[in-house]
Amino acid sequence: MSGFQSPRGLRDLLEPLASAHGWATDRAWAAADAAGYARIELPIAEESALFERAVGGTSDIVAKELYRLEPRGDDAVTLALRPEATAGAVRAYIQHGMRSQPQPVRLATVAQLFRYDRPQKGRYRQFTQFDIEAIGDGGPGIDLEVIAIGAAYLRELGLTDVQVHLNSVGCTACRPAYVETLRAHFTPVSQELSEVDQSRLTTNPLRLLDSNETAAVKRAATAPAITDHLCADCAAHHAAVVSGLATIGVTVVAAPRVVRGLDYYTRTAWEYLLPGEQGQQGALGGGGRYDGLVELLGGTPTPAIGFAIGIDRVVLALEARGLLPAAAAGPAIVVAGIEAESLANRVAIAAELRAAGASARADVSTRKIGKQLEGAVRDGALAVIIVEPDGRLTLRDLVKASQAEPAERGGVIAAALRLVQNEG
Ligand code: HAM
């Protein structure tokens, strides 16, 4: 065995998790396609300045968790592995002139992301998000659409108890005054706060609301709610989102402490939470409006909204509830034989079966036929075709435990295909 291990926080996904991951990913693309969100594949690295500006220099994601790449050769820019997809999607929106398309532009992606975080269950250094973004519409209708797509995706995977925890984080007109109110609320207990929270009190008091530290959690319980401090426009927008979600049957929990860890949010902010999960594991996804981001990245002022759902956490939740889909099935037909001379023929017959739409593999050993049959049973195969020394084939039905007489190739292959069609 080599001494190498996968790097900390970067996992191998084995079955049945690999299939579950693929299944949740396929369902994500299907949900996006069905709702008219255009697929977009973004590069896995961008200029690190993009994330610094978009997500915010003081956010944990940029300040502590960004994987920066050394500039190489003539390339003077520092790239970073993407820690999220929104900044790249907005960069692409501006770069490709999507403003000239009908608005909003609806985009979806499934992206592998990297954050140098402390690894624990549900928190990895490489993870995957289902991300959708609707860029170019400021009205509450698109908020309803986006929030509902994420909730329906999770419900349809079987996570029927998912809750939408909804808040508004206001805008540049009303948030500064609220932040000062919040600072005044926490200042009397500043000495009790952790070092990190003390610096948040100076740089970004909003983040004190979602701190996990005991002193901050205790003080946050009596903090004024931002939804009581919104300007008239933000309040009207929030009220329309709340009543709209009630109308379309999405159950919402009012969550005045959901402020999100990225700096670009304005107005609507929410999380998809599973009650009863440990720590962060129940935080399946989150999203919000980011009405200032297109302009911040050099585009024309354009409102936008989106969410990201963590596929890794979705799979963990499915596993915890016994809802993992079955791992990919083994081959339905195994082509066996004991002579070395029949190896090429076995491989060819398996390929012919696959070309005809069945799943099949050859046994490429020269083990005793009994061992090869055992291997086929272990794979869950329905039938075995045995290549006889004279080149004829024998079909064995593993479900009925019956075996036909050796016969000519074409007839046996056709019979095997019929068998798996009837029994599969
Ligand atoms: P976020 O809240 O940072 O938002 O991440 C969204 C989801 O990604 C989390 O709820 C979680 O399920 C998953 N996630 C985050 N970090 C990790 C990790 N280290 N390991 C496993 N899963 C993780 C965003 O990224 C925003 N870009 C969402 C958004 C899109 N807002 C607007 N548009």
PDB file of N, CA and C in Angstrom, residues 332 377 380-384 395-404 415-416 418-424:
ATOM      1  N   ALA A 332     -26.218  -6.830 -15.976  1.00  0.00           N
ATOM      2  CA  ALA A 332     -27.303  -7.811 -15.980  1.00  0.00           C
ATOM      3  C   ALA A 332     -26.832  -9.159 -16.534  1.00  0.00           C
ATOM      4  N   VAL A 377     -23.377 -13.732  -9.572  1.00  0.00           N
ATOM      5  CA  VAL A 377     -24.456 -13.604  -8.577  1.00  0.00           C
ATOM      6  C   VAL A 377     -24.160 -12.407  -7.670  1.00  0.00           C
ATOM      7  N   GLY A 380     -25.191  -9.254  -8.914  1.00  0.00           N
ATOM      8  CA  GLY A 380     -26.635  -9.094  -9.115  1.00  0.00           C
ATOM      9  C   GLY A 380     -27.051  -9.366 -10.551  1.00  0.00           C
ATOM     10  N   ALA A 381     -26.216 -10.103 -11.306  1.00  0.00           N
ATOM     11  CA  ALA A 381     -26.556 -10.383 -12.706  1.00  0.00           C
ATOM     12  C   ALA A 381     -27.798 -11.270 -12.791  1.00  0.00           C
ATOM     13  N   LEU A 382     -28.513 -11.138 -13.908  1.00  0.00           N
ATOM     14  CA  LEU A 382     -29.709 -11.950 -14.114  1.00  0.00           C
ATOM     15  C   LEU A 382     -29.393 -13.207 -14.914  1.00  0.00           C
ATOM     16  N   ALA A 383     -28.346 -13.109 -15.729  1.00  0.00           N
ATOM     17  CA  ALA A 383     -28.032 -14.245 -16.610  1.00  0.00           C
ATOM     18  C   ALA A 383     -26.530 -14.344 -16.840  1.00  0.00           C
ATOM     19  N   VAL A 384     -26.102 -15.575 -17.153  1.00  0.00           N
ATOM     20  CA  VAL A 384     -24.705 -15.796 -17.536  1.00  0.00           C
ATOM     21  C   VAL A 384     -24.716 -16.498 -18.890  1.00  0.00           C
ATOM     22  N   LEU A 395     -26.831 -20.511 -22.179  1.00  0.00           N
ATOM     23  CA  LEU A 395     -27.472 -19.442 -21.397  1.00  0.00           C
ATOM     24  C   LEU A 395     -27.960 -19.992 -20.066  1.00  0.00           C
ATOM     25  N   ARG A 396     -27.513 -19.340 -18.995  1.00  0.00           N
ATOM     26  CA  ARG A 396     -27.960 -19.756 -17.671  1.00  0.00           C
ATOM     27  C   ARG A 396     -28.794 -18.624 -17.080  1.00  0.00           C
ATOM     28  N   ASP A 397     -29.997 -18.931 -16.673  1.00  0.00           N
ATOM     29  CA  ASP A 397     -30.895 -17.957 -16.058  1.00  0.00           C
ATOM     30  C   ASP A 397     -30.657 -18.003 -14.551  1.00  0.00           C
ATOM     31  N   LEU A 398     -30.061 -16.931 -13.997  1.00  0.00           N
ATOM     32  CA  LEU A 398     -29.707 -16.957 -12.567  1.00  0.00           C
ATOM     33  C   LEU A 398     -30.931 -16.753 -11.676  1.00  0.00           C
ATOM     34  N   VAL A 399     -31.963 -16.158 -12.222  1.00  0.00           N
ATOM     35  CA  VAL A 399     -33.161 -15.926 -11.411  1.00  0.00           C
ATOM     36  C   VAL A 399     -33.918 -17.243 -11.228  1.00  0.00           C
ATOM     37  N   LYS A 400     -34.095 -17.972 -12.339  1.00  0.00           N
ATOM     38  CA  LYS A 400     -34.824 -19.251 -12.272  1.00  0.00           C
ATOM     39  C   LYS A 400     -33.895 -20.423 -11.952  1.00  0.00           C
ATOM     40  N   ALA A 401     -32.576 -20.151 -11.923  1.00  0.00           N
ATOM     41  CA  ALA A 401     -31.564 -21.194 -11.718  1.00  0.00           C
ATOM     42  C   ALA A 401     -31.753 -22.327 -12.727  1.00  0.00           C
ATOM     43  N   SER A 402     -31.986 -21.948 -13.983  1.00  0.00           N
ATOM     44  CA  SER A 402     -32.146 -22.968 -15.027  1.00  0.00           C
ATOM     45  C   SER A 402     -31.117 -22.721 -16.125  1.00  0.00           C
ATOM     46  N   GLN A 403     -30.811 -23.769 -16.873  1.00  0.00           N
ATOM     47  CA  GLN A 403     -29.781 -23.637 -17.896  1.00  0.00           C
ATOM     48  C   GLN A 403     -30.243 -24.308 -19.190  1.00  0.00           C
ATOM     49  N   ALA A 404     -30.057 -23.594 -20.313  1.00  0.00           N
ATOM     50  CA  ALA A 404     -30.458 -24.159 -21.608  1.00  0.00           C
ATOM     51  C   ALA A 404     -29.327 -25.003 -22.179  1.00  0.00           C
ATOM     52  N   ALA A 415     -31.773 -14.567 -26.964  1.00  0.00           N
ATOM     53  CA  ALA A 415     -32.514 -15.106 -25.805  1.00  0.00           C
ATOM     54  C   ALA A 415     -32.090 -14.389 -24.526  1.00  0.00           C
ATOM     55  N   ALA A 416     -30.783 -14.103 -24.397  1.00  0.00           N
ATOM     56  CA  ALA A 416     -30.301 -13.403 -23.198  1.00  0.00           C
ATOM     57  C   ALA A 416     -30.885 -11.993 -23.128  1.00  0.00           C
ATOM     58  N   ARG A 418     -33.716 -11.019 -24.404  1.00  0.00           N
ATOM     59  CA  ARG A 418     -35.146 -11.138 -24.046  1.00  0.00           C
ATOM     60  C   ARG A 418     -35.285 -11.391 -22.556  1.00  0.00           C
ATOM     61  N   LEU A 419     -34.396 -12.253 -22.029  1.00  0.00           N
ATOM     62  CA  LEU A 419     -34.464 -12.620 -20.608  1.00  0.00           C
ATOM     63  C   LEU A 419     -34.285 -11.375 -19.724  1.00  0.00           C
ATOM     64  N   VAL A 420     -33.265 -10.554 -20.011  1.00  0.00           N
ATOM     65  CA  VAL A 420     -33.050  -9.391 -19.140  1.00  0.00           C
ATOM     66  C   VAL A 420     -34.149  -8.356 -19.332  1.00  0.00           C
ATOM     67  N   GLN A 421     -34.746  -8.335 -20.511  1.00  0.00           N
ATOM     68  CA  GLN A 421     -35.831  -7.389 -20.712  1.00  0.00           C
ATOM     69  C   GLN A 421     -37.048  -7.801 -19.876  1.00  0.00           C
ATOM     70  N   ASN A 422     -37.327  -9.109 -19.818  1.00  0.00           N
ATOM     71  CA  ASN A 422     -38.479  -9.600 -19.065  1.00  0.00           C
ATOM     72  C   ASN A 422     -38.261  -9.556 -17.569  1.00  0.00           C
ATOM     73  N   GLU A 423     -37.019  -9.850 -17.151  1.00  0.00           N
ATOM     74  CA  GLU A 423     -36.785  -9.984 -15.706  1.00  0.00           C
ATOM     75  C   GLU A 423     -36.163  -8.732 -15.095  1.00  0.00           C
ATOM     76  N   GLY A 424     -35.586  -7.831 -15.916  1.00  0.00           N
ATOM     77  CA  GLY A 424     -34.852  -6.679 -15.403  1.00  0.00           C
ATOM     78  C   GLY A 424     -35.777  -5.637 -14.800  1.00  0.00           C
TER      79      GLY A 424
END
